[in-house]
Coordinates of C-alpha atoms in Angstrom, one line a residue:
Chain A
M50 CA 0.0 0.0 0.0
R51 CA 1.3 3.5 -0.8
F52 CA 1.4 5.7 2.1
G53 CA 3.1 8.9 1.0
L54 CA 2.8 12.5 2.1
H55 CA 0.9 13.4 -1.0
L56 CA -1.9 11.1 0.0
L57 CA -2.2 13.0 3.3
L58 CA -1.9 16.5 1.7
R59 CA -4.9 15.8 -0.5
Q60 CA -7.1 15.6 2.5
K61 CA -8.3 18.9 4.0
K62 CA -8.8 17.5 7.5
A63 CA -5.3 16.0 7.5
V64 CA -3.7 19.3 6.4
A65 CA -5.6 21.2 9.1
G66 CA -4.5 18.6 11.7
L67 CA -0.9 18.7 10.6
A68 CA -0.9 22.5 10.6
I69 CA -2.1 22.6 14.2
V70 CA 0.4 20.1 15.4
V71 CA 3.3 21.7 13.5
A72 CA 2.3 25.2 14.7
L73 CA 2.3 24.0 18.4
C74 CA 5.7 22.2 17.9
L75 CA 7.1 25.4 16.4
M76 CA 5.9 27.4 19.3
A77 CA 7.6 25.0 21.7
I78 CA 10.8 25.1 19.8
L79 CA 10.8 28.9 19.4
A80 CA 9.8 29.5 23.1
P81 CA 12.9 31.6 23.9
V82 CA 12.0 33.9 21.0
L83 CA 8.2 34.1 21.5
A84 CA 8.4 34.5 25.3
P85 CA 11.8 35.7 26.3
S86 CA 10.8 36.3 30.0
D87 CA 11.2 33.6 32.6
P88 CA 7.9 31.7 33.0
G89 CA 8.7 31.3 36.8
A90 CA 9.2 35.1 37.4
R91 CA 6.6 37.2 39.2
V92 CA 5.7 40.0 36.9
G93 CA 2.5 41.4 38.1
R94 CA -0.3 41.4 40.6
S95 CA -2.4 38.2 41.4
H96 CA -5.0 37.0 38.8
Q97 CA -4.9 40.0 36.4
P98 CA -7.1 39.6 33.3
P99 CA -5.5 39.6 29.9
T100 CA -4.0 42.9 28.9
A101 CA -1.6 44.1 26.1
E102 CA 1.2 43.6 28.5
H103 CA 0.3 40.1 29.7
Y104 CA -1.6 38.6 26.8
F105 CA -3.1 35.7 28.8
G106 CA -3.2 37.5 32.2
T107 CA -1.4 36.4 35.3
T108 CA -1.7 33.5 37.7
K109 CA -2.5 33.6 41.4
M110 CA 1.2 34.0 42.1
G111 CA 1.4 36.9 39.6
R112 CA 3.3 34.9 36.9
D113 CA 2.7 35.5 33.2
V114 CA 0.3 32.9 31.9
Y115 CA 1.4 33.5 28.3
A116 CA 5.1 32.7 29.1
Q117 CA 4.0 29.6 31.0
F118 CA 1.8 28.6 28.1
V119 CA 4.6 28.9 25.6
W120 CA 7.3 27.3 27.8
G121 CA 4.9 24.6 29.1
A122 CA 4.4 23.4 25.6
R123 CA 7.9 22.0 25.6
P124 CA 7.7 19.3 28.3
S125 CA 4.0 18.6 27.5
L126 CA 4.6 17.9 23.8
A127 CA 8.0 16.2 24.3
V128 CA 6.7 13.8 26.9
G129 CA 3.5 13.2 24.9
F130 CA 5.3 12.4 21.7
A131 CA 8.1 10.4 23.3
T132 CA 5.6 8.4 25.4
G133 CA 3.5 7.8 22.3
L134 CA 6.5 6.4 20.4
A135 CA 7.5 4.3 23.4
I136 CA 4.0 2.8 23.7
T137 CA 4.0 2.0 19.9
A138 CA 7.4 0.5 19.9
L139 CA 6.6 -1.8 22.9
G140 CA 3.2 -2.8 21.4
T141 CA 4.5 -3.4 17.9
V142 CA 7.4 -5.6 19.1
I143 CA 5.2 -7.6 21.4
G144 CA 2.5 -8.0 18.8
L145 CA 5.0 -9.0 16.1
I146 CA 6.6 -11.6 18.3
S147 CA 3.3 -13.0 19.5
G148 CA 1.8 -13.1 16.0
Y149 CA 4.9 -14.5 14.2
F150 CA 6.0 -17.2 16.6
G151 CA 2.6 -18.5 17.6
G152 CA 2.3 -21.5 19.9
R153 CA 3.2 -21.1 23.5
V154 CA 4.9 -17.7 23.1
D155 CA 1.7 -16.4 21.5
A156 CA -0.5 -17.9 24.2
T157 CA 1.6 -16.3 27.0
L158 CA 1.9 -12.9 25.4
D159 CA -1.7 -12.8 24.3
L160 CA -2.8 -13.7 27.8
A161 CA -0.6 -10.9 29.2
T162 CA -1.9 -8.4 26.5
N163 CA -5.6 -9.1 27.3
A164 CA -5.0 -9.1 31.0
V165 CA -3.3 -5.7 31.1
L166 CA -5.9 -4.5 28.7
V167 CA -8.8 -5.1 31.1
I168 CA -7.1 -3.6 34.1
P169 CA -8.3 0.0 34.4
N170 CA -5.4 2.1 33.4
I171 CA -5.8 5.4 35.3
P172 CA -6.3 3.8 38.7
L173 CA -3.2 1.7 38.0
L174 CA -1.3 4.8 36.9
I175 CA -2.3 6.6 40.1
L176 CA -1.2 3.6 42.2
L177 CA 2.2 3.5 40.5
A178 CA 2.6 7.3 40.7
S179 CA 1.6 7.5 44.3
F180 CA 4.2 4.9 45.3
A181 CA 6.8 6.7 43.3
G182 CA 6.0 10.0 44.9
T183 CA 6.4 13.2 42.8
V184 CA 7.5 12.0 39.4
G185 CA 9.6 13.7 36.8
P186 CA 8.8 13.5 33.0
L187 CA 10.9 10.4 32.5
A188 CA 9.0 8.5 35.3
I189 CA 5.7 9.6 33.9
M190 CA 6.7 8.4 30.5
T191 CA 7.8 5.0 31.8
I192 CA 4.7 4.4 33.9
I193 CA 2.4 5.3 31.0
A194 CA 4.3 3.2 28.5
L195 CA 4.4 0.2 30.7
T196 CA 0.6 0.2 31.2
S197 CA -0.7 1.1 27.8
W198 CA 1.0 -1.0 25.2
P199 CA -1.7 -3.7 24.8
W200 CA -3.9 -1.8 22.3
G201 CA -1.1 -1.6 19.8
A202 CA 0.0 -5.2 20.6
R203 CA -3.5 -6.5 19.8
M204 CA -3.8 -4.8 16.5
T205 CA -0.3 -5.7 15.4
R206 CA -0.7 -9.3 16.4
A207 CA -3.9 -9.7 14.4
Q208 CA -2.2 -8.1 11.3
T209 CA 0.9 -10.3 11.8
L210 CA -1.2 -13.5 12.0
A211 CA -2.7 -12.6 8.7
L212 CA 0.7 -12.0 7.1
R213 CA 2.5 -14.9 8.6
N214 CA 1.4 -17.5 6.1
R215 CA 1.7 -15.3 3.0
E216 CA 4.0 -16.5 0.2
F217 CA 6.7 -13.9 0.6
V218 CA 7.1 -14.9 4.3
T219 CA 7.2 -18.6 3.5
A220 CA 9.8 -17.9 0.7
A221 CA 12.0 -15.9 3.1
R222 CA 11.8 -18.8 5.6
M223 CA 12.7 -21.3 2.8
V224 CA 15.7 -19.2 1.9
G225 CA 16.8 -19.5 5.5
E226 CA 16.4 -16.0 6.7
P227 CA 16.6 -15.7 10.5
S228 CA 13.4 -15.0 12.4
W229 CA 14.4 -11.5 13.4
R230 CA 15.0 -10.6 9.8
I231 CA 11.7 -12.0 8.6
I232 CA 9.9 -10.1 11.4
F233 CA 11.6 -6.7 11.0
V234 CA 12.5 -6.7 7.3
E235 CA 9.8 -8.8 5.6
I236 CA 6.7 -8.3 7.8
L237 CA 7.3 -4.9 9.5
P238 CA 7.2 -2.7 6.4
N239 CA 3.7 -4.1 5.6
L240 CA 2.5 -2.8 9.0
V241 CA 3.5 0.8 8.4
P242 CA -0.1 2.2 8.0
L243 CA -1.1 0.4 11.1
I244 CA 1.9 1.7 13.0
G245 CA 1.0 5.2 11.8
I246 CA -2.4 5.0 13.4
N247 CA -0.9 3.4 16.5
V248 CA 1.6 6.2 16.9
V249 CA -0.9 9.0 16.6
G250 CA -3.4 7.2 18.8
S251 CA -0.8 6.5 21.4
I252 CA 0.4 10.1 21.5
I253 CA -3.2 11.1 22.1
Y254 CA -3.6 8.6 24.9
A255 CA -0.2 9.6 26.4
I256 CA -1.2 13.3 26.5
V257 CA -4.5 12.5 28.1
A258 CA -2.8 10.3 30.7
Q259 CA 0.0 12.8 31.3
T260 CA -2.5 15.6 31.8
T261 CA -4.6 13.5 34.2
L262 CA -1.6 12.6 36.3
E263 CA -0.2 16.1 36.5
Y264 CA -3.7 17.6 37.2
L265 CA -3.9 15.2 40.1
G266 CA -0.7 16.6 41.5
F267 CA 1.7 13.8 40.6
G268 CA 3.9 16.0 38.4
D269 CA 6.8 18.1 39.6
P270 CA 5.1 21.4 40.6
L271 CA 8.3 23.4 39.8
N272 CA 8.4 22.1 36.2
V273 CA 6.1 24.3 34.1
T274 CA 3.9 22.1 31.9
W275 CA 0.3 22.4 30.7
G276 CA -0.7 19.7 33.2
T277 CA 0.9 21.4 36.2
M278 CA -0.5 24.7 35.1
L279 CA -4.0 23.2 35.4
Y280 CA -3.0 21.8 38.8
N281 CA -1.8 25.1 40.1
A282 CA -4.8 26.9 38.6
Q283 CA -7.2 24.4 40.3
N284 CA -5.3 24.8 43.6
S285 CA -5.7 28.6 43.5
S286 CA -9.4 28.1 42.8
A287 CA -9.1 30.0 39.5
I288 CA -12.5 28.9 38.2
I289 CA -14.4 30.0 41.3
V290 CA -12.8 33.4 41.4
G291 CA -13.5 33.8 37.6
A292 CA -9.9 33.7 36.4
W293 CA -10.8 31.8 33.3
W294 CA -7.6 32.7 31.5
D295 CA -5.5 30.8 34.1
I296 CA -7.3 27.5 33.3
G297 CA -8.2 28.4 29.8
A298 CA -4.7 28.7 28.4
P299 CA -3.4 25.3 29.3
A300 CA -6.8 23.7 28.5
L301 CA -6.7 25.3 25.1
G302 CA -3.2 24.0 24.4
I303 CA -4.1 20.4 25.4
A304 CA -7.4 20.6 23.5
L305 CA -5.6 21.9 20.4
V306 CA -3.0 19.1 20.4
G307 CA -5.9 16.6 20.8
L308 CA -7.8 18.2 17.9
G309 CA -4.8 18.2 15.6
L310 CA -3.8 14.7 16.3
A311 CA -7.4 13.5 16.0
L312 CA -7.9 15.0 12.6
L313 CA -4.6 13.3 11.5
N314 CA -5.7 10.0 12.9
F315 CA -9.1 10.2 11.2
T316 CA -7.4 10.6 7.8
F317 CA -4.9 7.8 8.6
D318 CA -7.8 5.5 9.4
E319 CA -9.5 6.4 6.1
I320 CA -6.3 5.8 4.1
A321 CA -5.6 2.5 5.8
N322 CA -9.2 1.3 5.6
P323 CA -10.9 2.7 2.4
Q324 CA -14.2 1.2 3.5
L325 CA -14.5 4.0 6.1
R326 CA -13.8 6.8 3.7
S327 CA -16.1 9.8 3.6
G328 CA -13.8 12.3 1.9
P329 CA -14.2 14.3 -1.3
A330 CA -13.8 11.2 -3.6
L331 CA -16.8 9.6 -1.9
S332 CA -19.1 12.6 -2.0
R333 CA -18.3 13.1 -5.7
W334 CA -19.4 9.5 -6.3
M335 CA -22.6 10.0 -4.3
W336 CA -23.3 13.1 -6.2
L337 CA -22.9 11.3 -9.5
T338 CA -25.2 8.4 -8.5
R339 CA -27.8 10.9 -7.3
L340 CA -27.6 12.7 -10.6
R341 CA -28.0 9.5 -12.6
R342 CA -30.9 8.4 -10.5
R343 CA -32.6 11.7 -11.1
E344 CA -32.0 11.3 -14.9
L345 CA -33.5 7.8 -14.8
E346 CA -36.5 9.1 -13.0
A347 CA -36.9 12.0 -15.5
A348 CA -36.7 9.5 -18.4
R349 CA -39.4 7.5 -16.8
Chain B
M269 CA -24.8 -19.7 26.2
R270 CA -21.3 -20.5 27.4
I271 CA -18.4 -18.2 28.1
P272 CA -15.2 -19.5 26.6
L273 CA -12.7 -20.8 29.1
R274 CA -10.0 -18.6 27.6
R275 CA -11.8 -15.4 28.5
L276 CA -12.1 -16.6 32.1
G277 CA -8.4 -17.3 32.1
V278 CA -7.7 -13.7 30.9
Y279 CA -9.9 -12.3 33.7
F280 CA -8.2 -14.5 36.3
A281 CA -4.8 -13.4 35.0
A282 CA -5.8 -9.7 35.2
F283 CA -7.1 -10.0 38.7
L284 CA -3.9 -11.9 39.8
F285 CA -1.8 -9.2 38.2
A286 CA -3.6 -6.5 40.1
I287 CA -3.1 -8.4 43.4
V288 CA 0.6 -9.0 42.7
V289 CA 1.2 -5.4 41.9
N290 CA -0.6 -4.4 45.1
F291 CA 1.5 -6.9 47.1
T292 CA 4.9 -6.2 45.6
L293 CA 5.0 -2.4 45.1
P294 CA 5.2 -1.4 48.7
R295 CA 7.8 -4.0 49.3
L296 CA 9.9 -2.9 46.4
M297 CA 9.8 0.8 47.4
P298 CA 12.9 2.3 48.8
G299 CA 12.3 3.8 52.2
S300 CA 9.4 1.8 53.6
P301 CA 6.0 3.4 53.3
V302 CA 5.1 2.0 56.7
D303 CA 6.9 4.8 58.6
S304 CA 5.3 7.6 56.6
M305 CA 1.9 6.0 57.2
I306 CA 2.5 5.6 61.0
A307 CA 3.6 9.2 61.0
Q308 CA 0.3 10.1 59.3
L309 CA -1.7 8.4 62.0
G310 CA -0.1 10.6 64.6
P311 CA -1.8 10.3 68.0
R312 CA -4.2 7.6 66.7
A313 CA -1.3 5.2 66.2
T314 CA -2.3 2.5 68.6
P315 CA -0.1 -0.7 68.8
A316 CA -2.9 -2.6 67.0
A317 CA -3.0 -0.1 64.1
I318 CA 0.8 -0.2 63.7
E319 CA 0.8 -3.9 63.8
A320 CA -1.9 -4.1 61.1
I321 CA -0.1 -1.7 58.8
K322 CA 3.3 -3.5 59.3
A323 CA 1.8 -6.9 58.5
R324 CA 0.2 -5.6 55.3
F325 CA 3.2 -3.8 54.0
G326 CA 5.8 -6.4 54.7
A327 CA 7.7 -4.8 57.6
V328 CA 7.7 -8.1 59.4
Q329 CA 10.2 -10.9 59.8
E330 CA 8.4 -13.5 57.8
P331 CA 9.2 -15.2 54.5
V332 CA 7.6 -13.3 51.5
W333 CA 5.6 -16.3 50.4
L334 CA 4.0 -16.6 53.8
Q335 CA 3.2 -12.9 53.7
F336 CA 1.6 -13.4 50.3
V337 CA -0.6 -16.3 51.6
D338 CA -1.8 -14.1 54.5
Y339 CA -2.5 -11.4 52.0
I340 CA -4.6 -13.6 49.8
K341 CA -6.4 -14.9 52.9
G342 CA -7.2 -11.4 53.9
L343 CA -8.6 -10.5 50.4
A344 CA -10.8 -13.6 50.5
T345 CA -12.5 -12.3 53.5
F346 CA -12.9 -8.8 52.0
D347 CA -10.2 -7.6 54.4
L348 CA -8.4 -4.8 52.5
G349 CA -6.7 -3.3 55.6
V350 CA -7.4 -0.1 57.5
S351 CA -7.5 3.4 56.1
V352 CA -4.7 5.6 57.3
K353 CA -6.6 8.8 56.8
Y354 CA -9.9 7.7 58.2
Y355 CA -8.6 5.3 60.8
P356 CA -10.2 3.3 62.5
Q357 CA -12.4 2.8 59.5
T358 CA -11.4 -0.1 57.2
V359 CA -10.7 0.3 53.5
T360 CA -13.9 -1.7 52.8
Q361 CA -16.0 0.8 54.7
V362 CA -14.4 3.8 53.0
L363 CA -14.8 2.3 49.5
A364 CA -18.4 1.1 50.2
R365 CA -19.4 4.7 51.1
S366 CA -18.4 6.1 47.8
A367 CA -18.8 3.2 45.3
G368 CA -22.5 3.8 44.9
W369 CA -22.1 7.4 43.6
T370 CA -19.5 6.3 41.0
A371 CA -21.7 3.4 39.9
L372 CA -24.6 5.9 39.5
L373 CA -22.5 8.3 37.4
V374 CA -20.8 5.7 35.2
T375 CA -24.1 3.8 34.5
C376 CA -26.0 6.9 33.6
A377 CA -23.2 8.2 31.4
I378 CA -22.9 4.8 29.6
L379 CA -26.6 4.6 28.9
F380 CA -26.9 8.2 27.8
S381 CA -23.9 8.0 25.5
L382 CA -24.9 4.6 24.2
C383 CA -28.2 6.0 22.9
I384 CA -26.6 9.2 21.4
G385 CA -23.4 7.6 20.1
V386 CA -25.1 4.6 18.5
S387 CA -27.8 6.7 16.8
L388 CA -25.2 9.2 15.5
G389 CA -23.1 6.3 14.2
A390 CA -26.0 4.5 12.5
V391 CA -27.2 7.7 10.8
A392 CA -23.7 8.7 9.7
A393 CA -23.1 5.2 8.1
W394 CA -26.6 5.3 6.5
R395 CA -25.8 8.6 4.9
R396 CA -22.2 7.9 4.4
G397 CA -20.3 10.7 2.6
G398 CA -23.2 13.1 3.2
R399 CA -23.0 16.4 5.0
F400 CA -24.0 14.8 8.4
D401 CA -21.3 12.2 8.1
A402 CA -18.7 14.7 7.0
F403 CA -19.2 16.7 10.2
V404 CA -20.2 14.2 12.9
S405 CA -17.6 11.5 12.2
P406 CA -14.4 13.6 12.4
F407 CA -16.0 15.4 15.4
S408 CA -16.4 12.1 17.2
V409 CA -12.7 11.3 16.7
V410 CA -11.9 14.8 18.2
L411 CA -14.1 14.1 21.2
I412 CA -12.0 11.0 22.0
A413 CA -8.8 13.0 21.9
I414 CA -9.8 15.7 24.4
P415 CA -8.9 14.8 28.0
P416 CA -11.8 14.6 30.4
V417 CA -10.1 17.2 32.7
I418 CA -10.6 19.8 30.0
I419 CA -14.2 19.0 29.4
A420 CA -14.9 18.9 33.1
L421 CA -13.3 22.3 33.7
A422 CA -15.0 23.8 30.7
T423 CA -18.4 22.5 31.8
L424 CA -17.9 23.6 35.4
F425 CA -16.9 27.1 34.3
T426 CA -19.7 27.5 31.7
F427 CA -22.7 25.9 33.4
G428 CA -21.7 25.9 37.0
V429 CA -19.9 29.2 37.7
T430 CA -20.9 31.6 34.9
L431 CA -24.5 30.6 34.1
R432 CA -25.2 29.1 37.5
W433 CA -27.6 26.5 36.0
F434 CA -26.3 23.6 38.0
P435 CA -24.9 23.1 41.5
V436 CA -21.1 23.1 41.5
G437 CA -20.4 20.3 44.1
Y438 CA -21.5 17.4 46.1
A439 CA -24.0 14.7 45.1
Y440 CA -27.2 16.2 46.7
N441 CA -28.3 19.2 48.6
P442 CA -26.7 18.7 52.1
D443 CA -29.7 20.4 53.7
L444 CA -31.9 17.5 52.7
D445 CA -32.2 14.2 54.6
P446 CA -31.3 11.2 52.4
G447 CA -34.4 9.3 51.8
F448 CA -36.5 7.7 49.1
N449 CA -38.6 10.8 48.4
F450 CA -39.1 13.0 45.4
T451 CA -37.2 16.1 46.6
F452 CA -34.1 14.1 47.5
L453 CA -34.0 12.0 44.3
G454 CA -34.6 15.2 42.4
S455 CA -31.6 16.8 44.1
V456 CA -29.5 13.8 43.3
F457 CA -30.5 13.9 39.6
W458 CA -29.8 17.7 39.5
H459 CA -26.4 17.2 41.0
A460 CA -25.5 14.4 38.6
I461 CA -26.3 16.2 35.4
M462 CA -23.0 18.0 34.9
P463 CA -20.7 15.1 35.9
V464 CA -22.7 12.8 33.5
L465 CA -22.5 15.2 30.7
T466 CA -18.8 15.5 31.3
L467 CA -18.2 11.8 31.2
S468 CA -20.3 11.3 28.0
P469 CA -18.4 13.0 25.2
Y470 CA -15.5 10.5 25.2
M471 CA -17.9 7.6 25.1
I472 CA -20.2 9.2 22.5
G473 CA -17.1 9.6 20.3
E474 CA -16.0 6.0 20.8
F475 CA -19.5 4.6 20.2
Q476 CA -20.1 6.7 17.2
T477 CA -16.8 5.7 15.6
T478 CA -17.3 2.0 16.3
M479 CA -21.0 2.0 15.3
R480 CA -20.3 3.8 12.0
S481 CA -17.6 1.4 10.8
S482 CA -19.5 -1.7 11.9
M483 CA -22.7 -0.4 10.3
I484 CA -20.9 0.3 7.1
S485 CA -19.8 -3.3 6.8
V486 CA -23.3 -4.6 7.8
L487 CA -24.9 -2.4 5.1
G488 CA -23.2 -4.5 2.5
E489 CA -24.9 -7.7 3.7
D490 CA -27.5 -9.5 1.6
Y491 CA -30.2 -9.3 4.3
V492 CA -30.1 -5.6 4.2
T493 CA -30.7 -5.6 0.5
M494 CA -33.4 -8.2 1.1
G495 CA -35.1 -5.9 3.6
R496 CA -35.1 -3.1 1.1
A497 CA -36.4 -5.4 -1.6
K498 CA -39.3 -6.3 0.6
G499 CA -40.3 -2.7 0.4
L500 CA -39.7 -1.9 4.1
S501 CA -39.4 1.7 5.1
E502 CA -35.9 3.2 5.4
T503 CA -36.1 3.5 9.2
A504 CA -37.3 -0.2 9.5
V505 CA -34.3 -1.4 7.5
M506 CA -31.9 0.9 9.2
F507 CA -32.9 0.1 12.8
S508 CA -34.4 -3.4 12.8
Y509 CA -32.2 -4.9 10.1
A510 CA -28.8 -3.2 10.0
A511 CA -28.3 -1.4 13.4
R512 CA -29.3 -4.4 15.5
N513 CA -26.4 -6.5 14.1
A514 CA -24.0 -3.6 13.9
M515 CA -24.4 -3.1 17.7
L516 CA -22.2 -6.1 18.5
P517 CA -18.8 -4.6 18.0
V518 CA -20.1 -1.6 20.1
L519 CA -20.7 -3.9 23.0
T520 CA -17.1 -5.3 22.8
N521 CA -15.8 -1.8 22.6
L522 CA -17.9 -0.8 25.7
A523 CA -16.2 -3.5 27.7
L524 CA -12.8 -2.5 26.7
M525 CA -13.5 1.2 27.3
L526 CA -14.6 0.8 30.9
G527 CA -11.1 1.3 32.3
A528 CA -10.9 4.6 30.5
V529 CA -14.4 5.5 31.7
F530 CA -13.3 4.9 35.3
G531 CA -10.3 7.1 34.7
G532 CA -12.6 9.8 33.4
S533 CA -14.9 9.5 36.4
I534 CA -12.0 10.0 38.8
V535 CA -11.1 13.3 37.2
T536 CA -14.8 14.3 36.9
E537 CA -15.5 13.6 40.5
I538 CA -12.5 15.7 41.6
V539 CA -13.5 18.7 39.5
F540 CA -17.2 18.6 40.6
N541 CA -16.3 17.6 44.2
Y542 CA -18.6 14.5 43.8
P543 CA -18.3 12.1 46.7
G544 CA -17.5 9.0 44.6
L545 CA -14.5 6.6 44.4
G546 CA -12.5 9.1 42.4
L547 CA -12.7 11.8 45.1
T548 CA -11.8 9.2 47.7
L549 CA -8.9 8.1 45.6
F550 CA -7.7 11.6 45.3
T551 CA -7.9 12.5 49.0
A552 CA -6.2 9.1 49.6
S553 CA -3.4 9.9 47.2
V554 CA -2.8 13.3 48.7
A555 CA -2.7 11.8 52.2
R556 CA -0.5 8.9 50.9
D557 CA -3.2 6.5 52.3
Y558 CA -1.8 3.5 50.4
P559 CA -4.3 0.9 51.7
V560 CA -7.2 2.9 50.2
I561 CA -5.3 3.4 46.9
Q562 CA -4.7 -0.3 46.6
G563 CA -8.2 -1.2 47.5
Q564 CA -9.4 1.2 44.8
L565 CA -7.3 -0.5 42.2
L566 CA -8.7 -3.9 43.2
L567 CA -12.3 -2.7 43.3
M568 CA -12.0 -1.0 39.9
T569 CA -10.4 -4.0 38.4
L570 CA -13.1 -6.2 39.8
A571 CA -15.8 -3.9 38.4
T572 CA -14.2 -3.9 35.0
L573 CA -13.9 -7.6 34.9
G574 CA -17.5 -8.0 36.1
A575 CA -18.6 -5.7 33.3
N576 CA -16.6 -7.6 30.8
L577 CA -18.1 -10.8 31.9
L578 CA -21.6 -9.3 31.7
V579 CA -20.8 -8.2 28.1
D580 CA -19.6 -11.7 27.3
I581 CA -23.0 -13.1 28.6
V582 CA -25.0 -10.4 26.8
Y583 CA -23.0 -11.1 23.6
G584 CA -23.9 -14.8 23.8
V585 CA -27.6 -13.9 24.1
V586 CA -27.7 -11.3 21.4
D587 CA -25.7 -13.3 18.9
P588 CA -26.2 -17.0 19.3
R589 CA -23.5 -17.8 16.7
I590 CA -20.8 -16.7 19.1
G591 CA -21.4 -19.3 21.7
E592 CA -21.5 -22.1 19.1
Q593 CA -18.3 -21.0 17.4
R594 CA -16.2 -20.4 20.4
A595 CA -17.3 -23.3 22.6

């Protein structure tokens, strides 16, 4: 299956999604240019509404919300993307091994996959995080990755099972290729669309989980991220006193990443699974059939 | 109707996993959590309480496997230990107090989103490629991607604080006496609206997406064409022929989603100060009340497994082919 960039760029939704994600990443990278001030510095009075001086107002502690928003994008996006990649890597490898080797290996791994899948993730995350105490970005990443690989593993296993007995795999086995080579060189490339969906879905999940953990206060409160911004705003009862900007800025950031990634994933899904398509091609076809039906009726 | 043995094996493995995590984590932790918990108890730290905590968290001179056997024995008699924050209440008492509220929220949210999500998915698939589909389907995917925290905070701010339509905390009006009368139930209903509406968007998105793709494949089946050929009305074919069968994958998805729904309910309860399991878990995690946090994981795992089992049973009833094939 062809899975080039041009396929993506033809879809309006994908372009919009990609634009949002790229813009947010650029903002994170260019943080020193966009917000030269220190996000931890006190610059004004408590909970001031947005002004020309402080675009997004100030927090309870008098810190600039705009600077925090821009700088907070860095750890939030970095942890989200890295965790998403880690989840996908773990899930793909486990799914490939399970699906390719079959037999007892498959039985064990599949049991583990399904078992971890039915354990409620967030309570497990909270348990792990509360035993670990206040956790840094790396610990958050590890905890999330270790508990959420089963989705990807299940999808990959099913796909690998379908590929395992195809001619090209049998041929490779006949030639005497080692298993690792068959798995990673022969089978893996066929799973690229699936992995694409898996990566984007995992990043979405990772961002949701990270936000939840940080909002509950498990993040490092000194590290400015969108999640800890929410936590601090909640703790200073920003909503009750009407300081909507304090909660709104990080919420907007997180919602925008979610929106962008969701639009991308929707398009990935349509490309990988043409049956689900609803894009321009399909509406043109619908329009043509409607036209033909009308002509037929007119003729009658 | 029979439930395949392999499914039961999976549930058993999951439950065992949760127990083992609960048992090993405090024992692996550097700097025993026992001391911090005894410090938490303060003046309430009677010798009996200290003893109970030590036994549960492995600060005793006993081989690990014996500790594990004792631990399992305790679980078998619903002994989850004592709460540190609410001592001398036991974990079971603390959890029992709040479990009902969470069950209420989650059940209402599931039923509500099932109705909305499935209908949206069915209609989107029926008019696939139309304007409705082009808007609703991507929107559902977006709903899945937005963390429940954000939705909860936005709802609280808009409808609770700014418009003041709904009460902003607690499960019922504290001035009322709990009882089975209209005023009290009305108050419970009124307080549950915002949390339920917050929990729903994620599920509506999931249900819509699953329903749409499963409905699209069902629409290609011969019996749907047959229904049309018989001259049945559009709605009759759509709901009694296609949607009924397309519902099955939605049920599977519902069982798998439950963990995420519980996660969402934790956050929602915290934002709306709703006295369910989530709020209990939050206060417990702030107070480092490990026994309650552990009991919570076990309870939520059990609830998810129970729901999965229920879905397996319903599945067998709704689709008789499944039982035959798998058994």
